[in-house]
Coordinates of C-alpha atoms in Angstrom, one line a residue:
Chain A
M1 CA -15.0 32.9 -4.0
S2 CA -14.8 29.3 -3.0
L3 CA -13.2 28.2 0.0
S4 CA -10.8 26.3 -1.5
E5 CA -10.0 29.0 -3.6
T6 CA -9.4 31.5 -0.6
I7 CA -7.2 28.5 0.6
H8 CA -5.4 28.5 -2.0
R9 CA -4.7 32.1 -2.4
A10 CA -3.7 32.4 0.8
N11 CA -1.3 29.6 0.5
E12 CA -0.2 31.1 -2.7
A13 CA 0.7 34.7 -0.7
A14 CA 2.2 33.0 2.1
A15 CA 4.0 30.1 0.5
G16 CA 6.9 31.9 -1.0
K17 CA 8.2 30.4 -4.6
I18 CA 6.3 28.0 -6.3
L19 CA 7.3 25.2 -8.7
V20 CA 4.3 24.0 -10.7
V21 CA 5.1 20.1 -11.9
D22 CA 3.1 19.1 -14.9
V23 CA 4.8 15.9 -15.2
P24 CA 2.7 13.2 -13.4
L25 CA 4.3 11.7 -10.0
T26 CA 3.6 8.2 -9.3
L27 CA 3.7 7.9 -5.8
E28 CA 4.9 5.0 -4.3
S29 CA 1.2 3.7 -3.4
G30 CA 0.6 3.5 -6.9
A31 CA -1.5 6.4 -7.2
V32 CA -0.6 9.1 -9.6
L33 CA -0.5 12.6 -8.7
A34 CA -1.2 14.6 -12.3
S35 CA 0.4 17.6 -11.1
Y36 CA 1.4 19.1 -8.2
R37 CA 2.9 22.4 -6.6
I38 CA 6.1 22.6 -4.7
A39 CA 6.7 25.5 -2.4
Y40 CA 10.4 26.4 -1.4
Q41 CA 12.5 29.2 -0.1
T42 CA 16.2 29.7 -1.4
Y43 CA 18.9 31.6 0.1
G44 CA 22.4 32.5 -1.6
R45 CA 23.5 32.1 -4.8
L46 CA 24.1 29.0 -7.0
N47 CA 27.9 29.1 -8.4
A48 CA 28.6 29.0 -12.2
D49 CA 29.4 25.0 -12.1
K50 CA 26.2 24.5 -9.9
S51 CA 28.3 22.5 -7.2
N52 CA 27.5 24.8 -4.1
A53 CA 23.9 23.8 -3.3
I54 CA 23.0 22.7 -0.2
L55 CA 19.3 20.9 0.6
V56 CA 18.2 21.6 3.7
C57 CA 15.4 19.1 4.5
H58 CA 12.6 19.8 7.2
A59 CA 11.3 17.7 10.1
L60 CA 7.8 17.0 10.6
T61 CA 6.0 20.1 11.3
G62 CA 8.5 22.2 9.7
D63 CA 8.5 24.2 6.5
Q64 CA 10.4 26.0 3.6
F65 CA 11.0 29.0 5.8
V66 CA 14.5 27.4 7.4
A67 CA 16.7 30.9 7.0
D68 CA 13.7 33.8 7.1
T69 CA 10.7 35.1 8.9
H70 CA 7.9 32.9 8.8
P71 CA 4.7 34.4 7.4
I72 CA 2.3 33.2 9.7
T73 CA 3.7 33.2 12.9
G74 CA 6.4 36.2 12.3
K75 CA 9.4 34.0 14.1
P76 CA 12.4 33.7 13.0
G77 CA 13.2 30.8 10.4
W78 CA 14.0 27.3 12.1
W79 CA 17.4 27.2 11.4
T80 CA 18.7 31.0 11.4
T81 CA 21.1 30.4 14.0
L82 CA 22.6 27.7 11.3
I83 CA 22.1 29.5 8.2
G84 CA 22.8 32.9 6.5
P85 CA 25.6 34.8 5.5
G86 CA 29.0 34.3 7.5
L87 CA 27.0 31.5 9.7
L88 CA 27.9 28.0 10.0
I89 CA 26.0 27.2 6.5
D90 CA 27.1 30.3 4.8
T91 CA 24.7 31.8 2.0
D92 CA 27.5 33.7 0.8
R93 CA 29.0 30.4 0.0
Y94 CA 26.4 28.0 -0.5
F95 CA 23.1 28.1 -2.0
V96 CA 20.7 26.6 0.1
I97 CA 17.3 25.4 -0.8
C98 CA 14.5 24.2 1.3
S99 CA 11.2 23.1 0.1
N100 CA 8.1 22.2 1.9
V101 CA 7.4 18.5 1.5
L102 CA 5.1 16.6 -0.3
G103 CA 1.7 16.4 1.8
G104 CA 2.4 19.7 3.6
C105 CA 0.5 22.5 4.3
L106 CA 2.3 25.5 3.3
G107 CA 2.2 25.7 -0.5
T108 CA 3.2 22.4 -1.5
T109 CA 0.4 20.0 -2.8
G110 CA -1.0 18.1 0.0
P111 CA -4.3 17.3 1.8
K112 CA -5.4 21.4 2.2
E113 CA -5.2 21.8 -1.5
A114 CA -7.7 21.6 -3.8
N115 CA -8.3 18.3 -5.7
P116 CA -8.3 19.2 -9.3
A117 CA -11.0 16.5 -9.7
T118 CA -13.5 18.6 -7.5
G119 CA -11.9 21.6 -6.9
Q120 CA -12.6 21.2 -3.1
P121 CA -9.7 20.5 -0.9
W122 CA -8.6 16.9 -1.2
G123 CA -9.0 16.1 2.6
L124 CA -9.0 12.2 2.9
D125 CA -9.0 12.1 -0.7
F126 CA -5.3 12.7 -1.1
P127 CA -3.3 10.0 -1.6
V128 CA -1.0 8.3 1.1
I129 CA 2.4 9.6 0.5
T130 CA 6.0 8.4 1.8
I131 CA 9.4 9.8 2.4
G132 CA 10.5 8.5 -0.9
D133 CA 7.3 10.3 -2.5
M134 CA 9.0 13.3 -0.6
V135 CA 12.3 13.1 -1.9
Q136 CA 10.5 12.5 -5.8
A137 CA 9.1 16.1 -5.4
Q138 CA 12.3 17.3 -4.5
V139 CA 14.4 15.8 -7.2
A140 CA 11.8 17.3 -9.7
L141 CA 12.5 20.8 -7.8
I142 CA 16.3 20.2 -7.9
D143 CA 16.0 19.7 -11.9
H144 CA 14.4 22.6 -12.0
L145 CA 17.0 24.5 -10.7
G146 CA 19.2 23.3 -13.3
I147 CA 21.6 21.2 -10.4
D148 CA 23.0 17.8 -11.5
Q149 CA 24.3 17.2 -8.0
L150 CA 23.7 18.6 -4.5
F151 CA 26.7 19.3 -2.6
C152 CA 25.0 18.5 0.6
A153 CA 21.7 17.0 1.9
I154 CA 21.3 17.8 5.4
G155 CA 18.4 17.4 7.6
G156 CA 17.1 16.3 11.3
S157 CA 14.2 13.8 12.6
M158 CA 12.0 13.4 9.2
G159 CA 14.6 15.5 7.7
G160 CA 17.3 13.1 8.4
M161 CA 14.8 10.7 6.9
Q162 CA 14.7 12.4 3.6
V163 CA 18.3 12.8 3.5
L164 CA 18.8 8.7 3.9
K165 CA 16.3 8.9 1.3
W166 CA 18.2 11.1 -1.4
A167 CA 21.9 9.5 -0.7
T168 CA 20.6 5.8 -1.1
A169 CA 18.1 6.1 -4.0
H170 CA 20.2 9.1 -5.8
P171 CA 23.9 8.6 -4.8
D172 CA 25.0 10.4 -7.8
R173 CA 23.5 13.4 -6.8
V174 CA 24.7 13.8 -3.3
F175 CA 28.1 14.6 -2.3
A176 CA 27.8 14.9 1.0
A177 CA 24.8 13.9 3.7
V178 CA 24.0 14.9 7.0
P179 CA 21.4 12.7 8.8
I180 CA 20.6 13.9 12.1
A181 CA 18.7 13.0 15.1
T182 CA 17.0 10.2 13.0
A183 CA 16.4 6.9 12.0
S184 CA 16.3 4.2 9.1
R185 CA 13.1 3.3 10.0
H186 CA 10.6 4.0 12.8
S187 CA 10.6 1.8 16.3
A188 CA 7.1 0.6 17.6
Q189 CA 7.2 3.1 20.1
N190 CA 7.5 5.9 17.6
I191 CA 4.3 4.6 15.6
A192 CA 2.6 4.3 19.3
F193 CA 3.2 7.8 19.6
H194 CA 2.1 9.2 16.2
E195 CA -1.1 6.7 16.5
V196 CA -2.0 9.0 19.7
G197 CA -1.6 12.0 17.9
R198 CA -3.6 10.9 14.8
Q199 CA -5.9 9.4 16.9
A200 CA -6.8 12.6 18.8
I201 CA -7.3 14.5 15.8
M202 CA -9.9 12.0 14.3
A203 CA -11.7 11.8 17.8
D204 CA -12.2 15.8 17.2
P205 CA -15.8 15.9 16.1
D206 CA -14.8 19.3 14.3
W207 CA -12.2 16.8 12.1
C208 CA -15.7 15.7 10.1
G209 CA -13.7 12.7 8.5
G210 CA -11.3 14.6 7.2
S211 CA -13.7 17.0 5.4
Y212 CA -13.7 19.7 8.1
F213 CA -13.0 22.9 5.6
L214 CA -16.1 21.5 3.7
H215 CA -17.9 22.3 6.9
D216 CA -16.1 25.5 7.9
K217 CA -14.6 23.7 10.8
R218 CA -11.2 22.7 11.8
P219 CA -10.3 20.4 14.2
E220 CA -8.0 22.3 16.8
R221 CA -8.3 20.7 19.9
G222 CA -7.6 17.3 18.6
L223 CA -4.5 18.8 16.4
A224 CA -3.3 20.7 20.1
V225 CA -3.3 17.5 21.9
A226 CA -1.4 15.7 19.1
R227 CA 1.0 18.5 19.2
M228 CA 1.4 18.6 22.9
A229 CA 1.8 14.4 23.1
A230 CA 4.5 15.0 20.6
H231 CA 6.1 17.9 22.0
I232 CA 7.1 15.8 25.1
T233 CA 8.8 13.2 23.1
Y234 CA 11.2 16.4 21.6
L235 CA 12.5 17.1 25.0
S236 CA 14.0 15.1 27.6
E237 CA 12.9 14.4 31.3
L238 CA 15.8 16.5 32.5
A239 CA 15.0 19.3 30.3
L240 CA 11.5 19.3 31.3
H241 CA 12.6 19.1 34.9
R242 CA 15.0 21.8 34.9
K243 CA 12.5 24.2 32.9
F244 CA 9.4 23.5 35.1
G245 CA 10.1 21.0 37.9
R246 CA 6.5 20.9 39.4
N247 CA 6.2 24.5 39.5
L248 CA 3.1 26.2 39.7
Q249 CA 1.6 28.7 37.2
D250 CA 0.1 31.5 38.3
R251 CA -0.7 30.3 41.6
N252 CA 0.7 29.7 44.9
A253 CA -1.5 26.4 45.5
I254 CA -3.2 23.5 43.7
S255 CA -6.6 24.2 42.6
Y256 CA -8.1 20.9 43.4
G257 CA -9.6 21.4 39.7
F258 CA -8.2 20.8 36.2
E259 CA -7.0 24.3 35.5
A260 CA -3.3 24.1 34.0
D261 CA -2.1 24.2 37.7
F262 CA 1.4 23.3 37.1
Q263 CA 4.2 25.5 34.3
V264 CA 4.7 22.1 32.3
E265 CA 0.8 22.1 31.6
S266 CA 0.5 25.8 30.6
Y267 CA 3.6 25.2 28.3
L268 CA 2.2 22.5 26.8
R269 CA -1.2 24.1 26.4
H270 CA 0.3 27.1 24.6
Q271 CA 2.5 24.6 22.4
G272 CA -0.5 22.9 21.1
A273 CA -2.7 26.3 20.7
S274 CA 0.1 28.2 19.0
F275 CA 0.6 24.9 16.7
V276 CA -3.1 25.0 15.3
E277 CA -2.4 28.5 13.8
R278 CA 0.0 27.3 11.2
F279 CA -0.4 23.5 10.6
D280 CA -3.1 21.4 8.9
A281 CA -4.7 18.5 10.9
N282 CA -4.9 16.5 7.8
S283 CA -1.4 17.1 6.9
Y284 CA -0.3 16.0 10.4
L285 CA -1.9 12.5 9.6
Y286 CA -0.3 12.2 6.2
I287 CA 3.2 13.3 7.5
T288 CA 3.1 11.5 10.3
R289 CA 1.9 8.2 8.4
A290 CA 4.9 8.9 5.8
T291 CA 7.1 8.9 8.5
D292 CA 5.6 5.6 10.2
Y293 CA 5.9 3.8 6.9
F294 CA 9.5 4.5 6.4
D295 CA 11.8 1.7 6.2
L296 CA 15.3 2.0 4.4
A297 CA 16.0 -1.4 4.6
A298 CA 12.8 -3.1 3.2
E299 CA 13.1 -2.5 -0.1
Y300 CA 16.5 -4.1 -0.1
G301 CA 15.4 -7.2 1.2
G302 CA 15.6 -6.4 4.7
Q303 CA 19.5 -5.8 4.7
L304 CA 20.0 -1.8 5.6
A305 CA 23.6 -1.8 4.7
E306 CA 22.3 -2.6 1.0
A307 CA 21.0 0.3 0.9
F308 CA 24.5 2.1 1.3
R309 CA 26.1 -0.5 -1.0
G310 CA 28.0 1.1 -4.5
G311 CA 27.1 4.4 -3.0
N312 CA 30.2 7.3 -2.7
V313 CA 28.8 9.3 -0.7
R314 CA 30.2 10.7 2.2
Y315 CA 28.1 10.6 5.4
C316 CA 28.3 12.6 8.9
V317 CA 25.6 10.9 10.8
I318 CA 24.7 13.0 14.6
S319 CA 22.7 11.9 17.4
F320 CA 22.2 13.5 20.6
T321 CA 22.4 11.5 24.0
S322 CA 19.6 12.9 25.7
D323 CA 16.9 11.9 22.3
W324 CA 14.8 9.4 23.3
L325 CA 12.5 9.9 20.2
Y326 CA 15.5 8.9 18.0
P327 CA 18.1 7.5 20.1
T328 CA 21.8 7.0 19.2
S329 CA 21.1 3.2 19.0
E330 CA 19.4 4.1 15.8
S331 CA 22.1 6.2 14.3
R332 CA 24.5 3.6 15.1
V333 CA 22.5 1.2 13.1
I334 CA 22.7 3.5 10.5
V335 CA 26.6 3.9 11.0
H336 CA 26.8 -0.2 11.3
A337 CA 25.4 -0.4 8.0
L338 CA 27.6 1.9 6.5
N339 CA 30.4 0.3 7.8
A340 CA 29.3 -2.9 6.3
V341 CA 29.9 -1.6 2.9
A342 CA 33.0 0.1 3.7
G343 CA 31.0 3.6 3.4
N344 CA 32.7 6.7 4.0
V345 CA 31.0 8.0 7.5
S346 CA 31.4 10.1 10.0
F347 CA 29.6 9.6 13.4
V348 CA 29.2 12.0 16.2
E349 CA 27.1 11.7 19.7
I350 CA 26.7 14.7 21.0
E351 CA 26.2 15.3 24.4
T352 CA 23.3 17.5 25.4
D353 CA 20.3 16.9 28.0
A354 CA 18.1 19.1 25.4
G355 CA 16.5 15.4 24.1
H356 CA 15.5 15.3 20.4
D357 CA 14.6 18.9 19.8
A358 CA 18.7 19.7 20.3
F359 CA 19.0 19.8 16.5
L360 CA 16.9 22.7 16.5
L361 CA 18.9 24.8 19.4
D362 CA 22.1 26.4 19.5
E363 CA 24.6 23.3 20.6
P364 CA 27.9 24.4 20.2
E365 CA 29.6 21.0 20.0
F366 CA 26.7 20.1 17.3
F367 CA 27.3 23.3 15.2
A368 CA 31.4 22.8 15.5
T369 CA 31.1 19.7 14.1
L370 CA 28.9 20.0 11.6
K371 CA 31.0 23.2 10.4
G372 CA 34.1 21.1 10.4
F373 CA 32.3 18.1 8.3
I374 CA 31.0 20.7 5.5
E375 CA 34.1 22.4 5.4
G376 CA 36.3 19.3 5.0
C377 CA 33.4 18.3 2.3
A378 CA 33.8 21.3 0.7
R379 CA 37.6 21.1 0.5
H380 CA 37.3 17.7 -1.2
R381 CA 34.7 19.3 -3.7
G382 CA 36.8 21.9 -4.6
L383 CA 34.5 24.7 -3.0
S384 CA 37.2 26.2 -0.8
Chain B
M1 CA 54.8 0.3 7.6
V2 CA 52.1 2.3 5.3
A3 CA 51.9 2.2 1.4
P4 CA 51.0 5.6 0.1
G5 CA 47.5 6.0 -1.4
S6 CA 46.4 3.0 0.8
R7 CA 42.9 2.9 2.6
V8 CA 43.7 2.8 6.6
L9 CA 41.7 2.6 9.7
D10 CA 43.0 4.0 12.6
I11 CA 41.3 2.6 15.7
G12 CA 41.4 4.7 18.9
C13 CA 42.5 7.8 16.8
A14 CA 42.3 10.1 19.3
D15 CA 42.6 13.6 17.5
G16 CA 43.2 12.2 14.5
A17 CA 46.9 13.3 14.1
L18 CA 47.8 10.3 12.5
L19 CA 45.1 10.0 10.1
A20 CA 45.9 14.0 8.8
H21 CA 49.4 12.8 8.6
L22 CA 48.8 10.0 6.4
A23 CA 46.6 11.8 4.4
A24 CA 49.0 14.9 3.9
E25 CA 52.0 12.7 3.5
K26 CA 51.1 9.9 2.1
G27 CA 47.4 10.5 0.2
V28 CA 45.8 8.0 2.2
D29 CA 42.3 7.4 2.3
G30 CA 41.9 7.2 6.1
R31 CA 38.7 6.4 8.5
G32 CA 39.0 6.6 12.1
M33 CA 37.6 5.3 15.3
E34 CA 37.7 7.1 18.7
L35 CA 35.9 6.4 21.6
S36 CA 36.0 9.6 23.1
Q37 CA 33.5 12.8 22.0
A38 CA 35.9 15.0 22.6
G39 CA 38.5 12.9 20.1
V40 CA 35.9 12.6 17.8
N41 CA 34.3 15.9 17.4
A42 CA 37.9 17.3 17.2
C43 CA 38.6 14.5 14.3
V44 CA 35.3 15.5 12.3
R45 CA 35.7 19.4 12.9
S46 CA 39.0 18.8 11.0
G47 CA 37.6 17.5 7.9
L48 CA 38.4 13.4 9.0
S49 CA 36.2 10.6 8.6
V50 CA 35.6 9.4 12.2
I51 CA 33.2 7.5 13.9
Q52 CA 32.5 7.4 17.8
G53 CA 32.9 3.9 19.0
D54 CA 35.3 1.1 20.3
A55 CA 37.4 -1.9 19.2
D56 CA 35.0 -4.2 21.1
N57 CA 31.7 -3.6 19.8
D58 CA 32.2 -1.8 16.4
L59 CA 34.6 -3.7 14.3
A60 CA 32.4 -7.0 13.5
T61 CA 30.1 -4.7 11.1
Y62 CA 33.1 -3.9 8.8
P63 CA 33.5 -6.8 5.6
A64 CA 36.8 -8.7 5.0
G65 CA 39.3 -6.9 3.1
A66 CA 37.9 -3.4 3.9
F67 CA 41.0 -1.6 4.5
D68 CA 44.6 -2.2 3.4
Y69 CA 45.6 -1.3 7.0
V70 CA 44.3 -1.3 10.2
V71 CA 45.9 0.3 12.6
L72 CA 45.7 -0.3 16.9
S73 CA 48.1 1.8 18.9
Q74 CA 48.2 1.1 22.3
T75 CA 45.0 -0.1 22.4
L76 CA 44.6 -3.7 22.6
Q77 CA 45.6 -4.0 26.1
A78 CA 42.5 -1.9 26.8
T79 CA 40.1 -3.8 24.9
R80 CA 38.0 -6.6 26.7
Q81 CA 38.7 -9.0 24.1
P82 CA 42.1 -8.6 22.7
R83 CA 41.9 -11.9 21.2
Q84 CA 38.7 -11.2 19.3
V85 CA 40.2 -7.9 18.4
L86 CA 43.0 -9.3 17.1
E87 CA 41.1 -11.5 14.7
R88 CA 38.9 -9.2 13.6
L89 CA 41.6 -6.6 13.0
T90 CA 43.0 -8.9 10.5
R91 CA 40.0 -9.8 9.0
I92 CA 39.1 -6.4 8.2
G93 CA 42.8 -5.3 7.0
R94 CA 44.8 -6.9 4.5
R95 CA 47.5 -5.9 7.4
A96 CA 46.9 -4.9 10.6
I97 CA 49.7 -2.8 12.6
V98 CA 49.4 -3.2 16.3
S99 CA 51.6 -1.8 19.0
V100 CA 51.5 -2.8 22.8
P101 CA 53.3 -1.9 25.8
N102 CA 55.4 -4.5 27.1
F103 CA 54.7 -6.0 30.3
G104 CA 57.8 -7.9 30.3
Y105 CA 59.8 -5.0 30.1
W106 CA 62.9 -5.0 32.8
R107 CA 62.0 -1.1 34.5
V108 CA 58.3 -3.2 34.5
R109 CA 59.5 -6.6 36.3
L110 CA 61.8 -4.7 38.1
G111 CA 58.8 -2.2 39.7
L112 CA 57.1 -5.1 40.8
L113 CA 59.7 -7.4 42.1
V114 CA 61.1 -4.4 44.4
T115 CA 58.2 -2.0 45.2
G116 CA 55.6 -4.8 45.8
R117 CA 53.2 -2.3 44.4
M118 CA 51.8 -2.5 40.0
P119 CA 54.4 -0.8 38.0
H120 CA 54.1 2.7 36.7
S121 CA 55.9 3.9 33.7
S122 CA 55.2 6.3 31.0
L123 CA 52.7 3.8 28.8
L124 CA 51.3 2.2 32.1
D125 CA 50.6 5.6 33.7
H126 CA 47.4 4.9 35.8
S127 CA 47.0 3.4 39.3
W128 CA 45.9 0.1 39.3
Y129 CA 42.0 0.8 40.5
D130 CA 41.7 3.2 37.5
T131 CA 43.5 1.7 34.5
P132 CA 41.7 1.2 30.9
N133 CA 44.5 -1.4 30.5
I134 CA 43.0 -4.7 31.7
H135 CA 44.5 -6.9 29.4
L136 CA 48.4 -6.6 29.7
C137 CA 51.0 -8.5 28.0
T138 CA 54.4 -9.6 27.1
I139 CA 55.9 -9.4 24.1
R140 CA 56.4 -13.2 24.1
D141 CA 52.6 -13.5 25.0
F142 CA 51.5 -11.3 21.9
L143 CA 53.5 -13.2 19.1
T144 CA 52.1 -16.6 20.8
L145 CA 48.7 -15.1 20.3
A146 CA 49.2 -14.3 17.0
A147 CA 50.8 -17.4 16.2
E148 CA 47.7 -19.2 17.8
L149 CA 45.6 -17.0 15.5
G150 CA 47.2 -18.2 12.3
L151 CA 48.9 -14.7 11.6
V152 CA 52.2 -13.5 10.0
V153 CA 54.4 -11.2 11.4
E154 CA 55.6 -9.6 8.3
Q155 CA 57.6 -7.1 10.4
A156 CA 58.0 -6.4 14.2
Q157 CA 59.8 -3.4 15.7
M158 CA 60.9 -3.1 19.3
L159 CA 61.3 0.2 20.8
D160 CA 62.9 1.6 23.5
R161 CA 62.3 4.1 26.5
E162 CA 62.5 6.9 23.7
G163 CA 60.4 5.2 21.3
Q164 CA 63.4 4.8 19.3
P165 CA 63.8 1.1 17.1
W166 CA 65.9 -1.3 18.8
R167 CA 67.6 -3.7 16.6
L168 CA 66.2 -6.7 18.4
K169 CA 64.6 -9.8 17.1
A170 CA 60.8 -9.8 18.5
E171 CA 61.2 -13.5 19.4
S172 CA 64.3 -13.1 21.4
E173 CA 64.7 -13.0 25.2
A174 CA 66.1 -9.9 25.1
A175 CA 63.3 -8.2 23.4
N176 CA 60.8 -9.3 25.8
W177 CA 63.5 -7.9 28.6
L178 CA 64.6 -4.7 26.9
A179 CA 61.7 -3.4 24.8
E180 CA 59.4 -1.1 26.2
Q181 CA 56.9 -1.3 23.4
G182 CA 56.4 -3.6 20.5
V183 CA 55.1 -2.5 16.8
F184 CA 54.3 -5.4 14.5
L185 CA 52.9 -5.5 10.8
L186 CA 50.6 -8.4 10.7
R187 CA 48.6 -10.3 8.2
R188 CA 46.5 -13.8 8.1
A189 CA 48.4 -17.0 6.7
G190 CA 47.8 -17.9 3.4

């Protein structure tokens, strides 16, 4: 069995449901994917008039396993606290869909998958994809499921970007939208951090110009460093300090060397090491690039408000006080643009010291807000 | 003062009681703005469309005529730029409903005169050092500002201590002495 075939089969086994789309997809870059695959998971049941579908969009390094056990790590899905029978997003009432994004590495077409032209993994021959391209692929999935209008699109961080894209590019197909801890475009600082990660991967000799699979290698050190740097941006200084301070790891005194003396170092090394087990380095390059390129206002002459004009989507924008990666000011930009076209928007800033990652954690006030918004929308949509 | 089925923005909507009432009783399409996280969360939790923000900073972004009514209840005196806020209210709302505590109310005047200390009343119940009310005015002051801004006072309701309507003309000397607060329905002239 060839290497790419092995990868393919491993993906197939791990990825869950897979939709193969044979209608060519023209990407924003102009490149065309003749066919592509979308790996996804669903929870709950679609009701008779197909009005109870909630699309959950995952963040940068997330995946489709939002509410069930992850096939590689064996850990619970990334939003099992929120989604399930009787939970906030109640799968007894709603039909929840989560798909692996285009460019991802858990079953959906991405740089790890076989290029039909060569039979080998795409590597850097994979075309650069955008948030808009990810959403186009999701549209194909939602079409396939026979759903005209999503009851709700919801997601944090990069997932929030997808939500914004869905609601502005397809306003008739989204009843309610919840962009969480996100932005309408990346700041220079966001791009800068991503560039550090990409350079760490590309500086790893095992990256092999992106064709590491052909050399039976993986740039694990580079990818781990990328994850370590990114992980710092997901937490707040206060949370890091509270968790670790300057405490030493398994020792009573500093070693006068470069071992992981401090707990925080040991923690980051662990984060890096566990990440490389489940994520592909090239995917990381492509997906970070997609978020850097995202600029919702750009295609509306630089006027963000124009992106929202004419839409009838009910928005709930949520930010967290200690999130310095996508600070509240970025959410306010979105809210003000929605105000400028008299859009229907709720906006809540949740007070927490958990940083950007707060949207993945058990934050009671966040959950209560989300629950109230979804229930309010369900009443308006006649789903109660 | 609010017509059924209209679009209303309630600024400083607290827990959304007015919005919920207007939605239930008059089928109003309501939006809210509230400063406190607790208030906004309570509103969103109960299904209302409310954003976290304040009158000084978050009104500029709305387009002209976005709402039929903009309501600002007992908040103007707590804004940094009341003149600008009043201008914006009457730009984004075809009509604005504004209520203000009357600093000319006789108890307020007497309190300062007799005790020599900053007045306390049910509407002005903070100590001078921690009050959010930084731009207090009398009924007469308010009407003067409205006139300067070219606003038409379509209705004015003077309220007594119990919040009951008082049959007094807003422009009268008596109103400026006797009303504890005034509620005004405003629009731009022309």
